[in-house]
Short mmCIF file of C-alpha atoms in Angstrom, two decimals:
data_model
loop_
_atom_site.label_atom_id
_atom_site.label_comp_id
_atom_site.label_asym_id
_atom_site.label_seq_id
_atom_site.Cartn_x
_atom_site.Cartn_y
_atom_site.Cartn_z
CA UNK A 799 -81.46 61.56 -106.59
CA UNK A 800 -81.50 58.00 -106.82
CA UNK A 801 -78.77 57.93 -103.75
CA UNK A 802 -81.68 60.16 -101.72
CA UNK A 803 -84.78 57.68 -102.34
CA UNK A 804 -82.28 54.95 -100.93
CA UNK A 805 -81.72 56.33 -98.09
CA UNK A 806 -84.86 57.32 -97.97
CA UNK A 807 -86.48 54.25 -96.20
CA UNK A 808 -83.10 54.22 -93.90
CA UNK A 809 -83.38 58.07 -92.59
CA UNK A 810 -87.37 57.29 -91.85
CA UNK A 811 -86.77 54.42 -89.97
CA UNK A 812 -83.72 56.87 -88.37
CA UNK A 813 -86.32 59.24 -87.55
CA UNK A 814 -89.31 56.77 -86.64
CA UNK A 815 -87.24 54.77 -83.75
CA UNK A 816 -85.40 57.51 -82.55
CA UNK A 817 -88.59 58.80 -81.35
CA UNK A 818 -89.81 55.14 -80.58
CA UNK A 819 -86.14 55.45 -77.93
CA UNK A 820 -86.85 58.71 -76.41
CA UNK A 821 -91.06 58.09 -75.89
CA UNK A 822 -89.46 54.36 -74.76
CA UNK A 823 -87.12 55.78 -72.31
CA UNK A 824 -89.41 58.44 -70.79
CA UNK A 825 -92.90 55.92 -69.96
CA UNK A 826 -89.45 53.38 -68.76
CA UNK A 827 -88.95 55.83 -65.93
CA UNK A 828 -93.28 55.96 -65.84
CA UNK A 829 -93.12 52.27 -65.58
CA UNK A 830 -90.20 51.89 -62.83
CA UNK A 831 -92.41 54.36 -60.62
CA UNK A 832 -95.66 52.11 -61.13
CA UNK A 833 -93.39 48.71 -60.71
CA UNK A 834 -91.47 49.93 -57.62
CA UNK A 835 -95.21 51.46 -56.13
CA UNK A 836 -96.10 47.83 -56.91
CA UNK A 837 -94.10 45.88 -55.48
CA UNK A 838 -94.47 48.14 -52.35
CA UNK A 839 -97.58 47.81 -52.21
CA UNK A 840 -98.51 50.99 -53.07
CA UNK A 841 -99.97 53.67 -56.02
CA UNK A 842 -97.25 55.07 -57.76
CA UNK A 843 -97.59 58.07 -59.61
CA UNK A 844 -101.19 58.45 -60.23
CA UNK A 845 -101.75 62.50 -60.36
CA UNK A 846 -101.22 63.68 -63.96
CA UNK A 847 -103.42 62.73 -66.57
CA UNK A 848 -105.01 58.50 -66.05
CA UNK A 849 -103.24 56.37 -64.00
CA UNK A 850 -100.19 58.95 -63.93
CA UNK A 851 -99.82 58.77 -68.23
CA UNK A 852 -98.75 62.51 -68.11
CA UNK A 853 -95.96 62.29 -64.95
CA UNK A 854 -93.20 61.35 -66.78
CA UNK A 855 -94.28 64.77 -69.42
CA UNK A 856 -93.82 66.28 -66.37
CA UNK A 857 -91.18 65.62 -65.55
CA UNK A 858 -89.55 65.98 -68.73
CA UNK A 859 -90.64 69.22 -68.77
CA UNK A 860 -89.92 70.06 -65.33
CA UNK A 861 -86.17 68.99 -65.88
CA UNK A 862 -86.28 71.56 -69.01
CA UNK A 863 -87.20 74.54 -66.92
CA UNK A 864 -84.66 73.82 -64.05
CA UNK A 865 -82.07 76.05 -62.77
CA UNK A 866 -79.03 75.16 -64.43
CA UNK A 867 -76.20 75.51 -62.24
CA UNK A 868 -72.60 74.76 -62.75
CA UNK A 869 -69.90 74.67 -59.65
CA UNK A 870 -67.21 76.64 -59.79
CA UNK A 871 -65.05 74.73 -59.78
CA UNK A 872 -65.43 72.95 -61.79
CA UNK A 873 -64.24 72.81 -65.85
CA UNK A 874 -66.63 74.19 -67.46
CA UNK A 875 -66.42 72.90 -70.91
CA UNK A 876 -66.26 69.49 -69.89
CA UNK A 877 -69.09 69.28 -67.12
CA UNK A 878 -71.57 69.81 -70.07
CA UNK A 879 -69.13 67.20 -72.98
CA UNK A 880 -69.87 64.49 -70.35
CA UNK A 881 -73.35 64.20 -70.22
CA UNK A 882 -73.89 64.75 -74.35
CA UNK A 883 -70.97 61.83 -74.72
CA UNK A 884 -73.68 59.84 -72.26
CA UNK A 885 -76.85 60.66 -73.88
CA UNK A 886 -74.92 61.00 -77.84
CA UNK A 887 -73.40 56.89 -77.61
CA UNK A 888 -76.93 55.83 -76.36
CA UNK A 889 -79.40 57.20 -78.92
CA UNK A 890 -76.73 55.56 -81.09
CA UNK A 891 -76.17 51.55 -81.03
CA UNK A 892 -80.44 51.48 -82.12
CA UNK A 893 -78.92 51.64 -86.13
CA UNK A 894 -77.79 48.51 -86.39
CA UNK A 895 -80.97 46.48 -84.75
CA UNK A 896 -83.11 44.87 -86.65
CA UNK A 897 -86.72 46.58 -85.66
CA UNK A 898 -88.58 43.40 -88.47
CA UNK A 899 -88.02 42.06 -91.38
CA UNK A 900 -88.76 42.45 -95.39
CA UNK A 901 -91.53 45.12 -96.18
CA UNK A 902 -92.91 46.68 -99.35
CA UNK A 903 -94.27 50.22 -99.85
CA UNK A 904 -95.02 51.25 -102.54
CA UNK A 905 -93.61 48.41 -105.17
CA UNK A 906 -90.10 48.66 -102.77
CA UNK A 907 -89.25 45.84 -99.98
CA UNK A 908 -86.21 47.36 -97.45
CA UNK A 909 -85.68 45.69 -94.27
CA UNK A 910 -86.58 47.47 -91.14
CA UNK A 911 -83.84 47.86 -90.49
CA UNK A 912 -81.67 51.30 -90.67
CA UNK A 913 -78.46 49.69 -91.76
CA UNK A 914 -77.16 45.78 -92.10
CA UNK A 915 -73.54 45.91 -90.40
CA UNK A 916 -71.37 43.26 -90.71
CA UNK A 917 -69.56 43.47 -87.76
CA UNK A 918 -72.87 45.36 -86.21
CA UNK A 919 -72.48 43.75 -83.02
CA UNK A 920 -68.82 44.69 -82.99
CA UNK A 921 -70.44 48.38 -84.28
CA UNK A 922 -72.60 47.87 -80.50
CA UNK A 923 -69.48 47.51 -77.85
CA UNK A 924 -67.36 50.50 -78.94
CA UNK A 925 -69.94 52.49 -79.00
CA UNK A 926 -71.22 50.93 -75.45
CA UNK A 927 -67.21 51.22 -74.24
CA UNK A 928 -67.39 55.25 -75.31
CA UNK A 929 -69.76 55.49 -72.68
CA UNK A 930 -67.53 55.08 -70.25
CA UNK A 931 -66.23 58.25 -70.84
CA UNK A 932 -69.35 60.19 -70.07
CA UNK A 933 -70.01 58.69 -66.91
CA UNK A 934 -65.57 59.67 -65.90
CA UNK A 935 -65.13 63.46 -67.76
CA UNK A 936 -68.61 64.36 -66.02
CA UNK A 937 -67.61 63.02 -62.86
CA UNK A 938 -63.96 64.48 -62.97
CA UNK A 939 -65.07 67.83 -64.37
CA UNK A 940 -67.52 67.90 -61.09
CA UNK A 941 -64.76 68.79 -58.98
CA UNK A 942 -66.33 67.69 -56.13
CA UNK A 943 -65.20 64.51 -54.58
CA UNK A 944 -68.65 62.09 -54.35
CA UNK A 945 -68.38 62.60 -58.14
CA UNK A 946 -65.48 61.39 -58.92
CA UNK A 947 -65.85 58.67 -56.46
CA UNK A 948 -68.72 57.33 -58.06
CA UNK A 949 -67.03 58.16 -61.77
CA UNK A 950 -63.85 55.77 -61.31
CA UNK A 951 -66.38 53.43 -59.23
CA UNK A 952 -69.05 53.28 -62.30
CA UNK A 953 -65.98 53.23 -64.94
CA UNK A 954 -64.23 50.44 -63.68
CA UNK A 955 -67.67 48.47 -62.95
CA UNK A 956 -68.17 48.65 -66.50
CA UNK A 957 -64.71 47.87 -67.64
CA UNK A 958 -64.75 45.01 -66.12
CA UNK A 959 -67.98 43.25 -66.69
CA UNK A 960 -67.77 44.30 -70.51
CA UNK A 961 -64.86 41.79 -70.55
CA UNK A 962 -67.38 38.84 -69.37
CA UNK A 963 -70.06 40.09 -72.24
CA UNK A 964 -67.51 39.84 -74.62
CA UNK A 965 -66.00 36.32 -73.84
CA UNK A 966 -69.92 35.20 -73.46
CA UNK A 967 -70.88 36.94 -77.10
CA UNK A 968 -67.83 35.26 -78.30
CA UNK A 969 -69.18 32.15 -77.61
CA UNK A 970 -72.97 33.28 -79.28
CA UNK A 971 -70.15 34.25 -82.78
CA UNK A 972 -68.77 30.70 -82.76
CA UNK A 973 -71.95 29.20 -83.09
CA UNK A 974 -73.56 31.62 -85.11
CA UNK A 975 -70.56 32.51 -86.97
CA UNK A 976 -71.47 35.83 -87.76
CA UNK A 977 -71.28 39.96 -86.50
CA UNK A 978 -74.50 41.09 -88.25
CA UNK A 979 -77.51 42.11 -86.27
CA UNK A 980 -79.84 40.44 -88.91
CA UNK A 981 -78.12 36.84 -89.96
CA UNK A 982 -77.96 36.33 -86.45
CA UNK A 983 -81.96 36.75 -85.62
CA UNK A 984 -82.40 35.11 -89.62
CA UNK A 985 -80.53 32.47 -88.07
CA UNK A 986 -82.87 31.61 -84.78
CA UNK A 987 -85.86 31.50 -88.05
CA UNK A 988 -88.18 28.71 -87.24
CA UNK A 989 -89.99 28.10 -83.47
CA UNK A 990 -88.53 28.61 -80.12
CA UNK A 991 -85.71 25.71 -79.75
CA UNK A 992 -84.44 27.48 -82.29
CA UNK A 993 -83.66 30.23 -80.69
CA UNK A 994 -79.92 31.01 -79.28
CA UNK A 995 -80.70 30.98 -75.16
CA UNK A 996 -81.79 27.00 -76.42
CA UNK A 997 -78.35 26.70 -78.12
CA UNK A 998 -76.32 29.11 -75.57
CA UNK A 999 -77.83 29.35 -71.71
CA UNK A 1000 -74.59 29.54 -69.92
CA UNK A 1001 -73.86 32.23 -72.34
CA UNK A 1002 -76.61 33.96 -72.33
CA UNK A 1003 -76.70 33.76 -67.99
CA UNK A 1004 -73.40 36.38 -68.48
CA UNK A 1005 -74.52 38.07 -70.83
CA UNK A 1006 -77.58 38.82 -68.16
CA UNK A 1007 -76.05 39.10 -65.75
CA UNK A 1008 -72.98 41.90 -67.47
CA UNK A 1009 -76.53 43.75 -69.56
CA UNK A 1010 -77.23 44.91 -65.70
CA UNK A 1011 -73.82 45.68 -64.63
CA UNK A 1012 -73.31 47.64 -67.76
CA UNK A 1013 -76.72 49.97 -67.43
CA UNK A 1014 -75.33 51.05 -63.83
CA UNK A 1015 -78.50 49.58 -62.80
CA UNK A 1016 -79.37 47.65 -58.96
CA UNK A 1017 -77.70 45.33 -58.57
CA UNK A 1018 -75.30 46.52 -59.62
CA UNK A 1019 -75.86 50.46 -59.56
CA UNK A 1020 -72.94 50.58 -56.51
CA UNK A 1021 -72.48 54.66 -58.74
CA UNK A 1022 -75.31 56.27 -57.14
CA UNK A 1023 -74.98 54.43 -53.66
CA UNK A 1024 -76.99 56.74 -51.94
CA UNK A 1025 -76.46 55.82 -48.69
CA UNK A 1026 -72.39 56.57 -49.71
CA UNK A 1027 -72.04 59.05 -52.41
CA UNK A 1028 -74.69 60.96 -51.97
CA UNK A 1029 -75.83 61.01 -55.62
CA UNK A 1030 -72.64 59.26 -57.06
CA UNK A 1031 -71.10 60.99 -60.43
CA UNK A 1032 -74.00 62.94 -61.38
CA UNK A 1033 -74.01 65.38 -57.93
CA UNK A 1034 -73.42 68.40 -59.11
CA UNK A 1035 -76.00 68.05 -62.24
CA UNK A 1036 -78.80 70.25 -62.36
CA UNK A 1037 -81.94 70.34 -65.37
CA UNK A 1038 -81.58 68.68 -68.26
CA UNK A 1039 -77.57 67.89 -68.21
CA UNK A 1040 -79.29 65.38 -65.23
CA UNK A 1041 -81.91 64.55 -67.38
CA UNK A 1042 -79.81 63.80 -69.92
CA UNK A 1043 -77.61 60.95 -67.61
CA UNK A 1044 -80.77 59.41 -66.44
CA UNK A 1045 -82.06 59.31 -69.99
CA UNK A 1046 -79.05 57.61 -70.81
CA UNK A 1047 -79.70 55.37 -68.16
CA UNK A 1048 -83.30 53.76 -69.44
CA UNK A 1049 -82.59 54.15 -73.17
CA UNK A 1050 -79.16 51.68 -72.65
CA UNK A 1051 -81.58 49.71 -70.29
CA UNK A 1052 -84.15 49.22 -74.14
CA UNK A 1053 -81.14 49.28 -76.58
CA UNK A 1054 -79.51 46.48 -74.16
CA UNK A 1055 -82.85 44.58 -73.87
CA UNK A 1056 -83.61 44.51 -77.91
CA UNK A 1057 -79.44 43.30 -78.14
CA UNK A 1058 -80.63 40.54 -75.85
CA UNK A 1059 -83.36 39.97 -77.65
CA UNK A 1060 -81.90 39.79 -80.73
CA UNK A 1061 -79.53 37.56 -80.26
CA UNK A 1062 -80.92 34.86 -77.47
CA UNK A 1063 -84.63 35.67 -77.78
CA UNK A 1064 -84.58 35.39 -81.97
CA UNK A 1065 -85.66 39.21 -83.00
CA UNK A 1066 -88.34 38.94 -84.59
CA UNK A 1067 -89.14 36.21 -84.71
CA UNK A 1068 -92.12 34.90 -82.84
CA UNK A 1069 -93.49 31.15 -82.84
CA UNK A 1070 -96.54 30.74 -85.89
CA UNK A 1071 -94.63 32.83 -87.91
CA UNK A 1072 -93.95 30.00 -90.27
CA UNK A 1073 -98.12 28.38 -90.33
CA UNK A 1074 -99.10 32.42 -90.62
CA UNK A 1075 -97.59 32.07 -94.02
CA UNK A 1076 -98.64 29.03 -94.91
CA UNK A 1077 -102.40 30.86 -94.21
CA UNK A 1078 -101.65 33.48 -96.86
CA UNK A 1079 -101.74 35.38 -94.29
CA UNK A 1080 -99.52 39.07 -96.33
CA UNK A 1081 -95.66 39.54 -95.76
CA UNK A 1082 -95.92 42.89 -94.68
CA UNK A 1083 -97.88 41.54 -91.35
CA UNK A 1084 -96.40 39.31 -90.32
CA UNK A 1085 -93.52 41.43 -90.29
CA UNK A 1086 -95.40 43.85 -88.37
CA UNK A 1087 -95.99 40.67 -85.79
CA UNK A 1088 -92.42 39.82 -85.76
CA UNK A 1089 -92.10 43.61 -84.69
CA UNK A 1090 -94.69 43.68 -82.73
CA UNK A 1091 -93.55 40.61 -81.17
CA UNK A 1092 -89.78 42.06 -81.12
CA UNK A 1093 -91.25 45.44 -78.46
CA UNK A 1094 -93.06 42.42 -76.08
CA UNK A 1095 -89.30 41.22 -75.61
CA UNK A 1096 -87.66 43.95 -74.88
CA UNK A 1097 -90.79 45.47 -72.63
CA UNK A 1098 -90.50 41.70 -70.53
CA UNK A 1099 -86.44 41.64 -69.90
CA UNK A 1100 -87.19 46.33 -69.38
CA UNK A 1101 -89.37 44.47 -66.96
CA UNK A 1102 -87.04 41.75 -65.47
CA UNK A 1103 -84.35 44.90 -65.02
CA UNK A 1104 -87.54 46.84 -62.69
CA UNK A 1105 -88.40 43.52 -61.03
CA UNK A 1106 -84.77 43.08 -59.96
CA UNK A 1107 -84.08 46.24 -59.14
CA UNK A 1108 -86.38 46.37 -56.61
CA UNK A 1109 -85.84 42.66 -55.35
CA UNK A 1110 -82.51 42.43 -54.73
CA UNK A 1111 -80.43 44.44 -52.14
CA UNK A 1112 -77.14 46.23 -53.48
CA UNK A 1113 -73.53 44.29 -54.16
CA UNK A 1114 -70.91 45.40 -51.58
CA UNK A 1115 -68.12 46.71 -53.97
CA UNK A 1116 -65.34 43.89 -53.03
CA UNK A 1117 -68.33 41.43 -54.20
CA UNK A 1118 -69.35 43.26 -57.15
CA UNK A 1119 -64.91 43.45 -58.44
CA UNK A 1120 -65.02 39.70 -56.70
CA UNK A 1121 -68.20 38.68 -59.15
CA UNK A 1122 -67.10 40.02 -62.11
CA UNK A 1123 -63.22 38.75 -62.31
CA UNK A 1124 -63.02 36.05 -60.27
CA UNK A 1125 -66.52 33.63 -61.36
CA UNK A 1126 -67.38 35.81 -64.87
CA UNK A 1127 -64.04 35.26 -66.75
CA UNK A 1128 -63.67 32.05 -65.67
CA UNK A 1129 -67.19 30.37 -65.87
CA UNK A 1130 -67.83 32.97 -70.35
CA UNK A 1131 -64.52 31.15 -70.36
CA UNK A 1132 -65.58 27.25 -69.37
CA UNK A 1133 -68.64 28.28 -72.00
CA UNK A 1134 -66.45 29.04 -74.84
CA UNK A 1135 -64.58 25.48 -74.58
CA UNK A 1136 -67.87 23.89 -73.48
CA UNK A 1137 -68.99 25.41 -77.17
CA UNK A 1138 -65.81 25.13 -79.19
CA UNK A 1139 -66.18 21.14 -77.66
CA UNK A 1140 -69.99 20.56 -78.97
CA UNK A 1141 -68.99 22.83 -82.31
CA UNK A 1142 -65.90 19.99 -82.90
CA UNK A 1143 -68.34 17.00 -82.54
CA UNK A 1144 -71.31 18.81 -84.48
CA UNK A 1145 -68.77 19.79 -87.09
CA UNK A 1146 -66.38 17.41 -87.23
CA UNK A 1147 -65.05 17.04 -91.31
CA UNK A 1148 -64.06 20.33 -89.93
CA UNK A 1149 -61.47 19.20 -88.32
CA UNK A 1150 -60.30 16.83 -89.73
CA UNK A 1151 -61.91 13.60 -87.61
CA UNK B 1205 -49.53 27.10 -103.91
CA UNK B 1206 -46.08 28.14 -101.47
CA UNK B 1207 -45.46 28.23 -98.10
CA UNK B 1208 -47.02 31.87 -96.99
CA UNK B 1209 -48.25 32.55 -99.83
CA UNK B 1210 -52.08 35.02 -100.27
CA UNK B 1211 -53.91 34.83 -103.06
CA UNK B 1212 -57.24 36.86 -103.33
CA UNK B 1213 -60.46 36.12 -104.58
CA UNK B 1214 -61.75 38.12 -106.44
CA UNK B 1215 -65.03 36.68 -107.27
CA UNK B 1216 -65.93 35.82 -103.38
CA UNK B 1217 -64.01 38.43 -101.81
CA UNK B 1218 -61.77 36.03 -99.86
CA UNK B 1219 -58.51 34.95 -99.28
CA UNK B 1220 -56.41 31.87 -99.63
CA UNK B 1221 -53.96 31.35 -96.84
CA UNK B 1222 -51.14 28.94 -97.44
CA UNK B 1223 -49.62 28.23 -93.31
CA UNK B 1224 -46.52 26.00 -92.66
CA UNK B 1225 -48.41 22.34 -93.35
CA UNK B 1226 -49.60 22.95 -96.34
CA UNK B 1227 -52.63 22.80 -95.37
CA UNK B 1228 -54.24 26.20 -97.35
CA UNK B 1229 -57.71 28.06 -95.78
CA UNK B 1230 -59.80 30.01 -97.05
CA UNK B 1231 -60.47 33.21 -95.00
CA UNK B 1232 -64.03 35.32 -95.84
CA UNK B 1233 -62.80 39.76 -95.72
CA UNK B 1234 -65.39 41.54 -93.18
CA UNK B 1235 -66.45 44.10 -96.86
CA UNK B 1236 -68.21 40.52 -97.66
CA UNK B 1237 -70.89 42.06 -98.93
CA UNK B 1238 -70.80 45.88 -97.46
CA UNK B 1239 -70.13 48.63 -98.70
CA UNK B 1240 -69.01 52.38 -97.51
CA UNK B 1241 -72.62 53.20 -98.26
CA UNK B 1242 -73.74 51.21 -95.60
CA UNK B 1243 -72.18 54.16 -93.13
CA UNK B 1244 -74.22 56.51 -93.80
CA UNK B 1245 -77.00 55.59 -92.07
CA UNK B 1246 -75.11 56.38 -88.75
CA UNK B 1247 -73.71 58.96 -90.22
CA UNK B 1248 -77.03 60.24 -89.97
CA UNK B 1249 -77.97 59.17 -86.48
CA UNK B 1250 -75.00 60.27 -85.29
CA UNK B 1251 -75.62 63.52 -86.44
CA UNK B 1252 -79.52 63.50 -85.41
CA UNK B 1253 -78.13 62.26 -82.01
CA UNK B 1254 -76.16 64.82 -81.96
CA UNK B 1255 -78.03 67.65 -83.08
CA UNK B 1256 -80.97 66.87 -80.49
CA UNK B 1257 -78.46 66.98 -77.21
CA UNK B 1258 -76.82 69.49 -78.78
CA UNK B 1259 -79.77 71.79 -79.47
CA UNK B 1260 -81.59 71.01 -75.79
CA UNK B 1261 -78.43 72.17 -74.07
CA UNK B 1262 -78.80 75.59 -75.65
CA UNK B 1263 -82.13 75.67 -75.19
CA UNK B 1264 -82.03 74.42 -71.92
CA UNK B 1265 -79.26 77.18 -71.29
CA UNK B 1266 -81.19 80.14 -71.80
CA UNK B 1267 -84.33 78.32 -69.83
CA UNK B 1268 -85.51 78.99 -66.72
CA UNK B 1269 -84.13 80.85 -63.59
CA UNK B 1270 -80.64 82.09 -62.83
CA UNK B 1271 -80.32 83.75 -58.99
CA UNK B 1272 -76.48 81.38 -59.15
CA UNK B 1273 -75.44 82.58 -55.27
CA UNK B 1274 -71.65 81.81 -53.58
CA UNK B 1275 -72.69 79.13 -51.61
CA UNK B 1276 -74.72 77.12 -54.82
CA UNK B 1277 -72.20 77.04 -57.15
CA UNK B 1278 -70.19 75.40 -54.52
CA UNK B 1279 -68.94 71.23 -54.72
CA UNK B 1280 -71.96 69.56 -52.72
CA UNK B 1281 -70.36 67.99 -50.05
CA UNK B 1282 -73.11 67.17 -47.58
CA UNK B 1283 -73.75 70.30 -46.55
CA UNK B 1284 -69.83 69.76 -44.96
CA UNK B 1285 -67.42 72.84 -46.23
CA UNK B 1286 -65.41 70.80 -48.75
CA UNK B 1287 -62.47 70.84 -48.47
CA UNK B 1288 -59.12 70.80 -51.11
CA UNK B 1289 -59.31 70.25 -54.61
CA UNK B 1290 -61.42 66.49 -55.22
CA UNK B 1291 -58.45 65.40 -58.11
CA UNK B 1292 -56.34 63.67 -56.26
CA UNK B 1293 -54.81 60.81 -56.05
CA UNK B 1294 -56.55 57.48 -55.22
CA UNK B 1295 -56.39 53.61 -54.73
CA UNK B 1296 -54.66 52.24 -57.00
CA UNK B 1297 -56.43 49.32 -57.28
CA UNK B 1298 -58.90 51.05 -59.85
CA UNK B 1299 -55.90 51.95 -61.89
CA UNK B 1300 -54.85 48.14 -61.55
CA UNK B 1301 -58.20 47.72 -63.00
CA UNK B 1302 -58.14 49.17 -65.76
CA UNK B 1303 -54.07 48.50 -66.47
CA UNK B 1304 -55.69 44.66 -66.77
CA UNK B 1305 -58.56 45.79 -68.67
CA UNK B 1306 -56.89 47.19 -72.11
CA UNK B 1307 -54.79 43.49 -71.53
CA UNK B 1308 -57.75 41.72 -71.67
CA UNK B 1309 -59.62 43.61 -73.53
CA UNK B 1310 -57.34 43.56 -76.34
CA UNK B 1311 -57.22 39.70 -76.63
CA UNK B 1312 -60.66 39.38 -75.98
CA UNK B 1313 -61.20 41.92 -79.50
CA UNK B 1314 -58.43 39.26 -80.89
CA UNK B 1315 -61.12 36.30 -80.05
CA UNK B 1316 -63.75 38.09 -83.05
CA UNK B 1317 -62.42 37.59 -86.68
CA UNK B 1318 -61.23 33.94 -84.94
CA UNK B 1319 -64.71 33.16 -83.36
CA UNK B 1320 -66.46 34.26 -86.24
CA UNK B 1321 -64.40 32.53 -89.31
CA UNK B 1322 -63.59 29.14 -86.30
CA UNK B 1323 -65.24 26.62 -88.34
CA UNK B 1324 -63.58 27.63 -91.34
CA UNK B 1325 -59.67 27.96 -89.93
CA UNK B 1326 -60.32 24.51 -88.72
CA UNK B 1327 -58.45 21.79 -86.67
CA UNK B 1328 -55.19 24.32 -86.56
CA UNK B 1329 -56.86 28.08 -85.86
CA UNK B 1330 -58.15 25.50 -82.84
CA UNK B 1331 -54.76 24.54 -81.53
CA UNK B 1332 -53.33 28.12 -82.59
CA UNK B 1333 -56.52 29.63 -80.08
CA UNK B 1334 -56.52 26.52 -77.63
CA UNK B 1335 -52.91 27.53 -76.99
CA UNK B 1336 -53.92 31.75 -77.54
CA UNK B 1337 -56.63 31.66 -74.51
CA UNK B 1338 -54.28 29.29 -73.10
CA UNK B 1339 -51.69 32.03 -72.39
CA UNK B 1340 -54.65 34.27 -71.25
CA UNK B 1341 -55.62 31.35 -68.81
CA UNK B 1342 -52.29 31.71 -67.69
CA UNK B 1343 -51.71 35.57 -67.29
CA UNK B 1344 -55.23 35.56 -65.23
CA UNK B 1345 -54.10 33.30 -62.84
CA UNK B 1346 -50.74 34.85 -62.45
CA UNK B 1347 -53.36 38.27 -61.45
CA UNK B 1348 -55.23 36.57 -59.21
CA UNK B 1349 -52.89 34.47 -57.21
CA UNK B 1350 -50.57 38.10 -56.93
CA UNK B 1351 -53.64 39.61 -55.19
CA UNK B 1352 -54.54 42.50 -57.61
CA UNK B 1353 -58.25 41.94 -57.46
CA UNK B 1354 -58.32 41.63 -53.84
CA UNK B 1355 -60.71 44.23 -52.72
CA UNK B 1356 -60.57 44.75 -49.07
#
């Protein structure tokens, strides 16, 4: 019974965050269409509900009710497994992210975080790596040339950008000295100047570019390049299996925005936090404002993802691979060297100078 | 302490390492303040996610019309009659990229524990890792020069 009580906050947070992630992904599709519409000087969805707000629900219901087609030439088991892996992996990452600070309810204090792993950053990267399998298996199982090419393109793009992403994170880890998301966020307490993007501007830039590539978002959306590959790796998919692939993309976008905000933009810290605490505002309220601030940062990044998608044209494949291997990796290594040099000068007594 | 000796400090979950210069390094173990119980929420999340995915797959299988025709079940290749199997050899470049990724990603993984203990490892760690990254860079330059990553 005690054990269950210990995990009750975690279970509640997991279920609530599951719902919020779903709603965020659902309304990202709406947001994307609206942002695209305004950038192209048109209205976007505006028929279903006030301002088109019910559009994502209508889309979801449509996905459910569509005919499920599994091509005869495909491998049936892997065909179903592909989108399942993509969706499950997309939903798995949120569990280690710190959504807020300490919260007190019924005399019990707990963190607004399902679990604070001391290998949190590593866990996120591990799960993100597995999600490549979803795309690869799905594309291969379809037994369609477009799907196979889309899947191969997508997976080699994702693994190429994972290297620079890992290297940019290593420079950040040298500064923070921990892999726990909560500790990294707490270290950024005390104003915007303490946020990590000040200390690691180059690292943040690399991470941002890699996040675009990892999510298969424009300008890196060669995997589903319509003019060349029909629909890319999900050409053969229909019904909710297609829905899962598309949904996973939006959830990944939400999660990578959350990771970016936590690692580089202070997470649930906000300017004026200490001022409000001094004024005697209840700690719970400060936590809630912090969580709201965190979600504002996430929404800003999601908006940024969309803004870029509808502004910048798609790369050519050789340009994409050259950027990943010949530009970003050397820049990331340079960033690592600069960070090491600065850290050695700052903490010279650790290095015997 | 003797060279190569490792001492476990039970109090704060760290180990002391004595290297060839008789200097002693303190390393914190990953289990610093984590127990296996901290991983239970991950299992809960997995069951929730997998249950949702599986359940939705199961339900949508029974919803929706089922009007399967022979043409509908064929691979869609822009309306042109599909020729042969899609599972045939493809450009070796992709394979090379995958192999190089495995090589470099393992090296990047090795850098994680070093980066976390960067300040504790001091000058010895710095020199060791400098050599390690120099080797990595050497291999990387070789790969670039040999044209393994040239996309035409």
